mmCIF file of C-alpha atoms in Angstrom:
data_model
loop_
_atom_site.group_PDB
_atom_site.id
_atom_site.type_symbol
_atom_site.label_atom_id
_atom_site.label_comp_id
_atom_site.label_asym_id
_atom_site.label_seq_id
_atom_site.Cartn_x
_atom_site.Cartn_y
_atom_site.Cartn_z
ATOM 1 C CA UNK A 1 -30.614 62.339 -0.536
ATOM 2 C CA UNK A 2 -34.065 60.710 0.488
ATOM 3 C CA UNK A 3 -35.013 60.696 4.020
ATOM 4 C CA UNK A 4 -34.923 55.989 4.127
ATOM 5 C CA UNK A 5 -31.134 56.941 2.620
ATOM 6 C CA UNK A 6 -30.389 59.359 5.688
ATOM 7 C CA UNK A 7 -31.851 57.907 8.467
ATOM 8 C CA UNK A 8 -29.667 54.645 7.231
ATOM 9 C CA UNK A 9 -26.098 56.555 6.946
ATOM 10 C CA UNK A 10 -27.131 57.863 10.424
ATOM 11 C CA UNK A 11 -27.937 54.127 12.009
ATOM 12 C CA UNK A 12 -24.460 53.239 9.954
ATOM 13 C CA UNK A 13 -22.627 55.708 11.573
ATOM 14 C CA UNK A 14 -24.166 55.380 14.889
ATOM 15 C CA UNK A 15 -22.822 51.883 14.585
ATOM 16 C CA UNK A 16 -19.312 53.007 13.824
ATOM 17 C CA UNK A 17 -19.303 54.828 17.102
ATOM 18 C CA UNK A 18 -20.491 52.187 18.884
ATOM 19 C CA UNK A 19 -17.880 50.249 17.703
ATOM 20 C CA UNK A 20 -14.946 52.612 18.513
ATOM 21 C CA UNK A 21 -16.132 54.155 21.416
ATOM 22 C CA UNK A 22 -16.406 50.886 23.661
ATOM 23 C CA UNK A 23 -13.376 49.255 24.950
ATOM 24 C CA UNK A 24 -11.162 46.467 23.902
ATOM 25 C CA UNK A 25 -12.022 43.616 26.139
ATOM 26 C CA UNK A 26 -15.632 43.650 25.171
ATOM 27 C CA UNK A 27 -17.271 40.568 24.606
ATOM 28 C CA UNK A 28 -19.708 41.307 21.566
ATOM 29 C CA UNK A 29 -19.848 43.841 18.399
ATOM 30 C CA UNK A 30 -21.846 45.153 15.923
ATOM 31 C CA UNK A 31 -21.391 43.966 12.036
ATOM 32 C CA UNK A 32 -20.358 47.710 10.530
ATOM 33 C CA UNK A 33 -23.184 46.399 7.437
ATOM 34 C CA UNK A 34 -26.141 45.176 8.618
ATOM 35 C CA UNK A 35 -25.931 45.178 12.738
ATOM 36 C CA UNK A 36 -25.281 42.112 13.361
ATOM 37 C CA UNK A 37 -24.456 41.011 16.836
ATOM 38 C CA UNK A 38 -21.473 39.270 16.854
ATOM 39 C CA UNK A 39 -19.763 37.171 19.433
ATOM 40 C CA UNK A 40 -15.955 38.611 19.226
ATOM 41 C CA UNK A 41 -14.326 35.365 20.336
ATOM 42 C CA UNK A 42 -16.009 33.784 17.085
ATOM 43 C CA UNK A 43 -15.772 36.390 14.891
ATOM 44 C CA UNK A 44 -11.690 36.326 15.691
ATOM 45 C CA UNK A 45 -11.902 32.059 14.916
ATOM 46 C CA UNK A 46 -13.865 33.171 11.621
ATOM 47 C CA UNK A 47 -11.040 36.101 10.792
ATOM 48 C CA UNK A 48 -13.652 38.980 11.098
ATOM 49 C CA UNK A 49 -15.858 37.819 8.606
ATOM 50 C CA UNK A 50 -19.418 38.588 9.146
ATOM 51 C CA UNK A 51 -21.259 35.439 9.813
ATOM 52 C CA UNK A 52 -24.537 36.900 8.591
ATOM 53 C CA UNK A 53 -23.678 38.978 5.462
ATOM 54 C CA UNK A 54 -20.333 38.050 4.725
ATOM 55 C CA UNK A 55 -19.083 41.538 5.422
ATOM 56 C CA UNK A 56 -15.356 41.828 6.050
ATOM 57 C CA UNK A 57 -14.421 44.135 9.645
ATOM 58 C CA UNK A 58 -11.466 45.573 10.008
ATOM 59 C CA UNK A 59 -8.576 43.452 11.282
ATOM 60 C CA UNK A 60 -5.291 44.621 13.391
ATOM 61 C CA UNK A 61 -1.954 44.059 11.705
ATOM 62 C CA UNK A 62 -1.183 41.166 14.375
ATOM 63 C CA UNK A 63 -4.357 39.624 13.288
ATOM 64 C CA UNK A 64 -3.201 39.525 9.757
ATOM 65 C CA UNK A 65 0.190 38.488 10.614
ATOM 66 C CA UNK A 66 -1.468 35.351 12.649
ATOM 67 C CA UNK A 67 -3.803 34.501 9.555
ATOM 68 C CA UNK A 68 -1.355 34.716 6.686
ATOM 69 C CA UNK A 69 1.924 33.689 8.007
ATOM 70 C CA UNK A 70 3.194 29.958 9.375
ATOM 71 C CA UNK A 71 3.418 29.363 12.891
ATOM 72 C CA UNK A 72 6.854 30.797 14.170
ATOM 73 C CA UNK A 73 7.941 31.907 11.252
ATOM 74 C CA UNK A 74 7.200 35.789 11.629
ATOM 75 C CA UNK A 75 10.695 38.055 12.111
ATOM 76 C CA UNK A 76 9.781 41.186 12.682
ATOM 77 C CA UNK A 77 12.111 43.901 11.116
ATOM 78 C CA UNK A 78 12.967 47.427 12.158
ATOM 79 C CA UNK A 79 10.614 47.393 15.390
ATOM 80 C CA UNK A 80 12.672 50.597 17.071
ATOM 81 C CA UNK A 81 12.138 53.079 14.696
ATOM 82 C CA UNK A 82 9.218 55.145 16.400
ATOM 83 C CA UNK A 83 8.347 59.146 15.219
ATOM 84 C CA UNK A 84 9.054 62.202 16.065
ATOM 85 C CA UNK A 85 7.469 65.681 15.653
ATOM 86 C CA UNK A 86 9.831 67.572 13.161
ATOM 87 C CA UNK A 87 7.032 70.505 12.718
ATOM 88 C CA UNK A 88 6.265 70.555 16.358
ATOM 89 C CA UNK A 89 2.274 70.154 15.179
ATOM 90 C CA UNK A 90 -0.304 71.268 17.136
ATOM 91 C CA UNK A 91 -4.318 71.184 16.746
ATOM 92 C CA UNK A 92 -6.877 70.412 18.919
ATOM 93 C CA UNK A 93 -4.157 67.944 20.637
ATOM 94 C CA UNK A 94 -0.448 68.284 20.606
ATOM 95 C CA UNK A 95 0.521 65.643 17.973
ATOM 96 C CA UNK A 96 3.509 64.063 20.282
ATOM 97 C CA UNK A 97 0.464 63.328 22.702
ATOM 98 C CA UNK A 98 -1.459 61.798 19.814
ATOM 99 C CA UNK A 99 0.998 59.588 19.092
ATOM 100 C CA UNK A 100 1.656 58.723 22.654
ATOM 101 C CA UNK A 101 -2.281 57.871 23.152
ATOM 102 C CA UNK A 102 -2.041 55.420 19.802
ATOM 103 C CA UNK A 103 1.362 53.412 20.713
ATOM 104 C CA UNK A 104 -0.133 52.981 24.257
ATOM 105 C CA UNK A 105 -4.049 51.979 22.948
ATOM 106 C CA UNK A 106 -2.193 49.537 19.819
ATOM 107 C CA UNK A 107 1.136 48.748 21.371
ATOM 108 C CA UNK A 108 2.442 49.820 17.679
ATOM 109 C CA UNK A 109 5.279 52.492 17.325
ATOM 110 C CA UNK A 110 3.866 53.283 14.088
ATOM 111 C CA UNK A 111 0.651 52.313 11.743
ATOM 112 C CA UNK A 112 2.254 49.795 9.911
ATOM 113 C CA UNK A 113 4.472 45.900 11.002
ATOM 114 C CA UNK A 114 7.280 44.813 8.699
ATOM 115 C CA UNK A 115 9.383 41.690 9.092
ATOM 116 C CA UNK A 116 9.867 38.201 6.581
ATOM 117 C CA UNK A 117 7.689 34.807 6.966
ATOM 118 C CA UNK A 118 6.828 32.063 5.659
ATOM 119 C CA UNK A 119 3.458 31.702 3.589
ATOM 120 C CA UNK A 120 3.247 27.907 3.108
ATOM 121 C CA UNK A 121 6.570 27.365 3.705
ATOM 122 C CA UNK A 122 7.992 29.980 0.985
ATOM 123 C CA UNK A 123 9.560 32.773 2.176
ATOM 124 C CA UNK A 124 8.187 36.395 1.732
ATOM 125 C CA UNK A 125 8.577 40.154 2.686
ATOM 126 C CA UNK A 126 5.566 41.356 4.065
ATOM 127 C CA UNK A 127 4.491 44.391 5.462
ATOM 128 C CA UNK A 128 0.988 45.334 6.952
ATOM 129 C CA UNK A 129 -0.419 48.613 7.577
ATOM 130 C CA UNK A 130 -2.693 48.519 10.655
ATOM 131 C CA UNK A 131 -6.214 51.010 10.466
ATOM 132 C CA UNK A 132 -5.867 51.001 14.312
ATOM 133 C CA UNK A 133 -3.384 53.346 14.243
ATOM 134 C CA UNK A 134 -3.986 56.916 13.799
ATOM 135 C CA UNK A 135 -6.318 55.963 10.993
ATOM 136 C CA UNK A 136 -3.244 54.007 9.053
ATOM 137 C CA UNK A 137 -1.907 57.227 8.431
ATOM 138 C CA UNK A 138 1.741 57.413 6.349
ATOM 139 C CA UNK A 139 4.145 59.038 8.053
ATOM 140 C CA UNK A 140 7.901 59.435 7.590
ATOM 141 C CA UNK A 141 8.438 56.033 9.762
ATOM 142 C CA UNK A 142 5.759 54.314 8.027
ATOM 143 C CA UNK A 143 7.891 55.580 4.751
ATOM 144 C CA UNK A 144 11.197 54.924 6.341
ATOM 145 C CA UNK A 145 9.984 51.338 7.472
ATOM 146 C CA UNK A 146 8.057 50.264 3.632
ATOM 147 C CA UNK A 147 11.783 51.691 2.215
ATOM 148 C CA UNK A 148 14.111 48.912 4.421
ATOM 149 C CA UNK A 149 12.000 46.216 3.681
ATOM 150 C CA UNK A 150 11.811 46.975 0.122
ATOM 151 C CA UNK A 151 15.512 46.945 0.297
ATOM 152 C CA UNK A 152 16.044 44.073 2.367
ATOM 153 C CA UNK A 153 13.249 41.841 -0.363
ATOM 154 C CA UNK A 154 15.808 43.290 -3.175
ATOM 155 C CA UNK A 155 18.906 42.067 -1.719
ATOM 156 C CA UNK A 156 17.632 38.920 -0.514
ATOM 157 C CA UNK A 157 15.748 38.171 -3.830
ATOM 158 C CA UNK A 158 12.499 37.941 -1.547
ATOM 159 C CA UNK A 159 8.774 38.286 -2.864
ATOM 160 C CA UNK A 160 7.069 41.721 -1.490
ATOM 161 C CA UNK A 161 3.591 41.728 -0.320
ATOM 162 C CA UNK A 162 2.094 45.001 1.304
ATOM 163 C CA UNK A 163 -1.094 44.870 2.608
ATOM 164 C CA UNK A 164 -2.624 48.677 2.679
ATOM 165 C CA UNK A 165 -5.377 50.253 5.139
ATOM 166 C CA UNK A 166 -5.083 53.634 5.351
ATOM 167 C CA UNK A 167 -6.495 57.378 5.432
ATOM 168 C CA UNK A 168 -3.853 58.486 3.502
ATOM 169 C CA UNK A 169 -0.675 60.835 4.407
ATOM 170 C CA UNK A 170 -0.433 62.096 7.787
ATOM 171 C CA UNK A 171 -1.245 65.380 7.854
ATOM 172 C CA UNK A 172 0.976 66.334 11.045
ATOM 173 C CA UNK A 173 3.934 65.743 9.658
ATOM 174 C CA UNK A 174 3.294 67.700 6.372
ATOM 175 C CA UNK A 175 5.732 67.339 3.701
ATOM 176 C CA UNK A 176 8.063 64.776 5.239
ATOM 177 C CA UNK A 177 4.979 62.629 5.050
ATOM 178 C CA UNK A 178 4.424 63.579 1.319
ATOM 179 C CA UNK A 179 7.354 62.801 0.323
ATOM 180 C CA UNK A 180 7.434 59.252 1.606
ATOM 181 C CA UNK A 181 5.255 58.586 -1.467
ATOM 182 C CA UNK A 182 8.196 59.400 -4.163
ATOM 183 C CA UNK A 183 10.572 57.299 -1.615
ATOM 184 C CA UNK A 184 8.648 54.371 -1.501
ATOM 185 C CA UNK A 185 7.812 54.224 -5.493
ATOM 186 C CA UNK A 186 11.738 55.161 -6.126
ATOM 187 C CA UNK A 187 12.549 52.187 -4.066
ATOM 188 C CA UNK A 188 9.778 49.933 -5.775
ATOM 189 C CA UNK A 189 11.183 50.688 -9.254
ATOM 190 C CA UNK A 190 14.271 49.477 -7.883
ATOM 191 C CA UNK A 191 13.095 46.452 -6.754
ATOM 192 C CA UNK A 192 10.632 45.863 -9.760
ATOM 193 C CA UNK A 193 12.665 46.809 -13.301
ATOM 194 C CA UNK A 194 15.846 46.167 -12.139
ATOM 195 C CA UNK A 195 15.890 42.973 -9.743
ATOM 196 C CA UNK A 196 12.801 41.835 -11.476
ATOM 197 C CA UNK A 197 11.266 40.417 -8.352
ATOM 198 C CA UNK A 198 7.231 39.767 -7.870
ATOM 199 C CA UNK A 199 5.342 42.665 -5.762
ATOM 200 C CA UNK A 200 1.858 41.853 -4.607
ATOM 201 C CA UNK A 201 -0.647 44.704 -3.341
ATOM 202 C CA UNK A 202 -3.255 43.942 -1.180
ATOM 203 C CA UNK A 203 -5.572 47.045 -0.521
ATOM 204 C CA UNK A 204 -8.216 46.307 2.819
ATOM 205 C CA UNK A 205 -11.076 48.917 3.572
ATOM 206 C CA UNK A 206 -9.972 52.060 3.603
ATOM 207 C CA UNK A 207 -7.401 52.498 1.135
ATOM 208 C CA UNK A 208 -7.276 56.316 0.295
ATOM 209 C CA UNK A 209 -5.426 59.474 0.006
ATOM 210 C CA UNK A 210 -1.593 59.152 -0.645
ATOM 211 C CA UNK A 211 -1.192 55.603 -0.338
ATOM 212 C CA UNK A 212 -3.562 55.017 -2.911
ATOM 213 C CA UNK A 213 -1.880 57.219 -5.170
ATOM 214 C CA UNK A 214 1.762 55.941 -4.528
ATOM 215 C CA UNK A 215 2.704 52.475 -3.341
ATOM 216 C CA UNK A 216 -0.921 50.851 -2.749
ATOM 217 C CA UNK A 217 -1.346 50.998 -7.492
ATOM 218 C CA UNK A 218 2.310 50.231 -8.228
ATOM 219 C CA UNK A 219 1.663 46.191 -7.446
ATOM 220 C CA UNK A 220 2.782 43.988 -10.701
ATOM 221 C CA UNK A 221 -0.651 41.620 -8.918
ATOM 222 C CA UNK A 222 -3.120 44.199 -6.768
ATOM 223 C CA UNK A 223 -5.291 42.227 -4.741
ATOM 224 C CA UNK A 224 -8.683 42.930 -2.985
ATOM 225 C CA UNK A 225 -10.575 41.988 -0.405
ATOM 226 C CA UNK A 226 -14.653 42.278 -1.380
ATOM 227 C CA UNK A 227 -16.311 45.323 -0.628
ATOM 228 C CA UNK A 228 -13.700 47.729 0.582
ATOM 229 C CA UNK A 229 -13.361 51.037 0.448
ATOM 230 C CA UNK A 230 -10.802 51.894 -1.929
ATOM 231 C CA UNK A 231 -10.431 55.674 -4.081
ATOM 232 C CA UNK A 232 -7.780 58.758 -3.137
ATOM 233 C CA UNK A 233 -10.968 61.738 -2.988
ATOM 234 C CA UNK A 234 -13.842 61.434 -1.413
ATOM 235 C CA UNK A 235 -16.805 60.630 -2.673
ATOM 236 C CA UNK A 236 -18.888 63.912 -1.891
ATOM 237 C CA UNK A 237 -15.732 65.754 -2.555
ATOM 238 C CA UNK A 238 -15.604 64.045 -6.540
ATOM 239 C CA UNK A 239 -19.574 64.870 -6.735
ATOM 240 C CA UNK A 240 -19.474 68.410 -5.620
ATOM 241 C CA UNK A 241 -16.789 69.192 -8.275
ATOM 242 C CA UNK A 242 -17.976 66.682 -10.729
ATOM 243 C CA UNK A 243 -21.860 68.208 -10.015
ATOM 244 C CA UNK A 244 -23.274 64.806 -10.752
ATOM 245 C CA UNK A 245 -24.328 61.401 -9.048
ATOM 246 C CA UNK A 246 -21.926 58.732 -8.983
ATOM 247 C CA UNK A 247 -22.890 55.129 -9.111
ATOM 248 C CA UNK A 248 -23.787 53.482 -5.851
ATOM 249 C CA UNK A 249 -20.582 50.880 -5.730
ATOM 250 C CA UNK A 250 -18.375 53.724 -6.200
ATOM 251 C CA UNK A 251 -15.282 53.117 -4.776
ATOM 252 C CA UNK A 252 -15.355 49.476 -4.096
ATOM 253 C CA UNK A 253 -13.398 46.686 -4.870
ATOM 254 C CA UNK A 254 -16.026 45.694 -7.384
ATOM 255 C CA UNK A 255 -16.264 48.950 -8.623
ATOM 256 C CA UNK A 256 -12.759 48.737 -9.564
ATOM 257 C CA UNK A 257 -12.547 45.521 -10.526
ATOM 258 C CA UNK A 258 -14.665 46.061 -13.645
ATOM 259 C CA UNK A 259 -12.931 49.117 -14.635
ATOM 260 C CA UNK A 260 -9.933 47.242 -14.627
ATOM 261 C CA UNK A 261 -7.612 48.943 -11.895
ATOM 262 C CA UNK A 262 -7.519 45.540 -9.795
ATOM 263 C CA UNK A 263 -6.582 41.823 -10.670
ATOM 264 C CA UNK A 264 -8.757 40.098 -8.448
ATOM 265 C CA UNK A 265 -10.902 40.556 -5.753
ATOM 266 C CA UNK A 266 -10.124 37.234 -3.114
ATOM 267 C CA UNK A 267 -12.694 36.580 0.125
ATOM 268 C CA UNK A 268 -10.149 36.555 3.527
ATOM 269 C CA UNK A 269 -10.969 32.925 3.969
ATOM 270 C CA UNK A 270 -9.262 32.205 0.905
ATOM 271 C CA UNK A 271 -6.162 34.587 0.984
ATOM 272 C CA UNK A 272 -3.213 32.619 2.233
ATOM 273 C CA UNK A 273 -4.105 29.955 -0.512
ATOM 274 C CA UNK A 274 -4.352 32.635 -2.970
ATOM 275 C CA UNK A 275 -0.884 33.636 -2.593
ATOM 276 C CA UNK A 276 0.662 30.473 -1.845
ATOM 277 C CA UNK A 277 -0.692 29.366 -5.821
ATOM 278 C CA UNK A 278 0.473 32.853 -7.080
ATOM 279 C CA UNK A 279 3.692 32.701 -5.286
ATOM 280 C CA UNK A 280 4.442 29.201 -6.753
ATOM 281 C CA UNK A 281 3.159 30.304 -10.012
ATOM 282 C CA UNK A 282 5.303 32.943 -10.492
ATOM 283 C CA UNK A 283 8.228 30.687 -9.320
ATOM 284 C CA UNK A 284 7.766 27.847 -11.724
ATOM 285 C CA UNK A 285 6.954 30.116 -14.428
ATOM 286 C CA UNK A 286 9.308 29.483 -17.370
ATOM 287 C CA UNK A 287 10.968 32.359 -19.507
ATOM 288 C CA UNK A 288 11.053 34.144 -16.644
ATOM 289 C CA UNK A 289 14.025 36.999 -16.435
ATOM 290 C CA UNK A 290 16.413 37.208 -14.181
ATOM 291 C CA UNK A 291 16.733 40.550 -12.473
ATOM 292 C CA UNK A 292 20.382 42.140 -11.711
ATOM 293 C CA UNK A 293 21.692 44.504 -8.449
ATOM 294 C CA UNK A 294 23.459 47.519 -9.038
ATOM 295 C CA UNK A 295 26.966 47.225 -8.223
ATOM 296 C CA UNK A 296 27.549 49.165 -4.398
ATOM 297 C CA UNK A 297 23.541 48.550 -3.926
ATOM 298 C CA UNK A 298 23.084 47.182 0.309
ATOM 299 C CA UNK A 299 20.481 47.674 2.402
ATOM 300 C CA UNK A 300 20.798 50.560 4.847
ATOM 301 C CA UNK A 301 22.541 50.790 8.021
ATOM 302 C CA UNK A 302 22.231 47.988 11.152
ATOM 303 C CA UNK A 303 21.858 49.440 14.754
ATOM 304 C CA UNK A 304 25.131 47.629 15.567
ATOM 305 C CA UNK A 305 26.719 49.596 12.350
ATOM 306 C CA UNK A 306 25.182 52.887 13.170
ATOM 307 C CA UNK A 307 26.700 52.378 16.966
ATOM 308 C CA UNK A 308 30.251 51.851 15.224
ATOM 309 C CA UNK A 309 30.031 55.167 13.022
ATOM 310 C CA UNK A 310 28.950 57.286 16.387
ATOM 311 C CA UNK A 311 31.968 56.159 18.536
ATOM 312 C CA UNK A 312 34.064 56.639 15.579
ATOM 313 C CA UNK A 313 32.725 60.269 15.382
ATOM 314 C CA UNK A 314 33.768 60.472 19.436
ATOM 315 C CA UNK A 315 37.308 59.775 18.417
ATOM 316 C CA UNK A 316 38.054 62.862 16.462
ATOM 317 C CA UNK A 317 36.213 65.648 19.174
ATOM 318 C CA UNK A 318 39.053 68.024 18.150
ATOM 319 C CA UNK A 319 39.046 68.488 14.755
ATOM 320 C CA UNK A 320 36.975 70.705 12.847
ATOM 321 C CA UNK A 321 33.999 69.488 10.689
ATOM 322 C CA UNK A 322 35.361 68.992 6.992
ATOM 323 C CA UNK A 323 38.640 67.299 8.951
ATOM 324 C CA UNK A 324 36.788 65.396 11.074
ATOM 325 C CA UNK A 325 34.199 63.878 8.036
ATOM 326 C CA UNK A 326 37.551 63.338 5.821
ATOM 327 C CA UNK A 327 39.005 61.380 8.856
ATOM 328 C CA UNK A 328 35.960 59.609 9.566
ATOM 329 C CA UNK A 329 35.279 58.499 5.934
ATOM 330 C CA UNK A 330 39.034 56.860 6.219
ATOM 331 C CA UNK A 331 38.680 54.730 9.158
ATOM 332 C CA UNK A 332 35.399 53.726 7.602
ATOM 333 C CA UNK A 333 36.623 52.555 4.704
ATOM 334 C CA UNK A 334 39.091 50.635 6.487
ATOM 335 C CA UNK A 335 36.433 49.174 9.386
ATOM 336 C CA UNK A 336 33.618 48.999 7.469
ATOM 337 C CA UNK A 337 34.603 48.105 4.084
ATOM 338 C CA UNK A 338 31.275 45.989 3.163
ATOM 339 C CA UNK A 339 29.358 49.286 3.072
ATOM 340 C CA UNK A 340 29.007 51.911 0.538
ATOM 341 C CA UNK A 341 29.917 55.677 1.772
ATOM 342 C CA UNK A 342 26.570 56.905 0.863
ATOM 343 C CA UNK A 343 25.310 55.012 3.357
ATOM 344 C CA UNK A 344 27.586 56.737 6.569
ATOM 345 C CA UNK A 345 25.636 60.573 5.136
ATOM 346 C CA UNK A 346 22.556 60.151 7.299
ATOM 347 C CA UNK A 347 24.762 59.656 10.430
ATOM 348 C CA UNK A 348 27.149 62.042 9.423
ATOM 349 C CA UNK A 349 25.221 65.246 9.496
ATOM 350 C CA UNK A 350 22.814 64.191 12.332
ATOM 351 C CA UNK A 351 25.822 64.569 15.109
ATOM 352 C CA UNK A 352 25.696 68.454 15.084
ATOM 353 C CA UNK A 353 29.686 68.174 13.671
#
């Protein structure tokens, strides 16, 4: 590395500190590119666009939200499902802590918002991973909360659109957050081969690690937005093994584009129009095939459901546990009768019975 190519990494990271270290309510930033001063107020009206270099910031998850969706027409899904700490993790912070500090700084539970819209008046699934948040990190909510709304889009015969920014899999929750990776595709094959409905990926800067390698490359359209970081190694890690220079646009949209991994590459200005065309492309399109649901496929339990099954489970106290299940699974077939058993397991063997 030449000294000119140090000293800038150095005024590029200094930047990036900058940027994270000051608070929230300041009134000016630096462009992450070429150090820009910019006016926050109208970089929001200009949807974090760089007005000198064109260079796309990061934007929060509401942000996106406010951009892409029509005016009261967000409905947010699943907002109560927060994490936990099944490993009881611990490194230089307590990870319960951690994740205390990032709901109360983003006023997230978790790194990513789910819920349905409308994107010029047609009505969409949409989820939207937010950077803010732990570094966008996938965790087993983040998993848990991609998994409902892919069900929900299948049984309501709704277009999917994710929109990734992420470090990859969280690293505190070890292999419950691995795993969310074979959930989420599982559920996406689903939703893809057999209901034969229209999934469309957008990956922002950073897209990396697990998310890259699972849910962010299985789009039947994968979007970009120009210039963002997008790869599952990193780059020093792929030259130290490789033991040779990679090209300079490594791991950017462009990069990617002309090695044919991405569709298109679409400016944020442009994006809601984008998919509005796509969307009503892909409706009008003829010859198109009709995807069928799995007899006894429904979308997982409500809260009101879940509170029926628990006082259900207070009903038979004294019985013992393969009694009590066999009793249970009874008056749930005769209560419940819209739902398939499979469903009741989760609740089932998380009330110490």
């Amino acid at each position: 590395m030449s000294i000119l190519s140090w000293i800038e990494d150095q005024r590029k990271i200094k930047m990036l500190n900058y940027n994270k270290a000051t608070k929230d309510d300041r009134l000016w930033t630096r462009c992450d590119k070429c150090g820009t001063i910019l006016y926050i107020k109208h970089l929001k009206e200009n949807q974090r666009v760089c007005f000198s270099c064109g260079y796309h910031l990061q934007m929060n998850s509401r942000e996106r939200i406010q951009s892409l969706v029509d005016y009261g027409s967000w409905q947010p899904l699943n907002e109560t499902l927060s994490p936990c700490d099944p490993l009881v993790f611990k490194d230089q912070k307590i990870y319960k802590e951690r994740l205390k500090e990032a709901q109360e700084r983003t006023g997230l539970q978790d790194a990513i918002l789910t819920g349905t819209g409308l994107i010029d008046g047609i009505p969409v699934a949409l989820g939207v991973m937010d950077f803010n948040f732990m570094g966008g990190s996938m965790g087993s909510v983040v998993g848990e909360k991609i998994v409902r709304l892919v069900e929900y889009a299948t049984q309501e015969g709704l277009i999917l659109i994710l929109i990734c920014a992420s470090g990859g899999a969280r690293m505190q929750e070890g292999i419950f957050s691995l795993m969310q990776m074979a959930k989420i595709s599982s559920a996406l094959k689903f939703y893809q081969s057999s209901a034969n409905l229209l999934y469309i990926s957008l990956l922002t800067s950073p897209t990396t690690g697990g998310v890259t390698a699972s849910f962010a490359m299985l789009g039947d359209l994968i979007f970009a937005e120009p210039n963002a970081l997008i790869g599952f190694a990193g780059r020093r890690v792929i030259e130290q093994t490789l033991q040779e220079k990679l090209p300079e646009n490594f791991q950017t949209s462009e990069y990617l584009l002309d090695h044919g991994l991405l569709d298109l590459i679409i400016p944020r200005s442009f994006l809601k129009q984008a998919l509005s065309e796509t969307i009503s492309f892909y409706k009008d399109a003829p010859f198109r095939k009709n995807g069928e649901i799995l007899a006894g496929f429904s979308n997982s339990l409500n809260l009101l459901t879940e509170e029926k099954v628990r006082r259900l489970l207070k009903t038979d106290i004294s019985l013992n546990s393969s009694k009590k299940i066999s009793n249970l699974q009874e008056k749930m077939k005769e209560k419940l009768p819209l739902y398939d058993i499979k469903y009741y397991n989760k609740i089932l063997f998380s009330q110490n019975i």
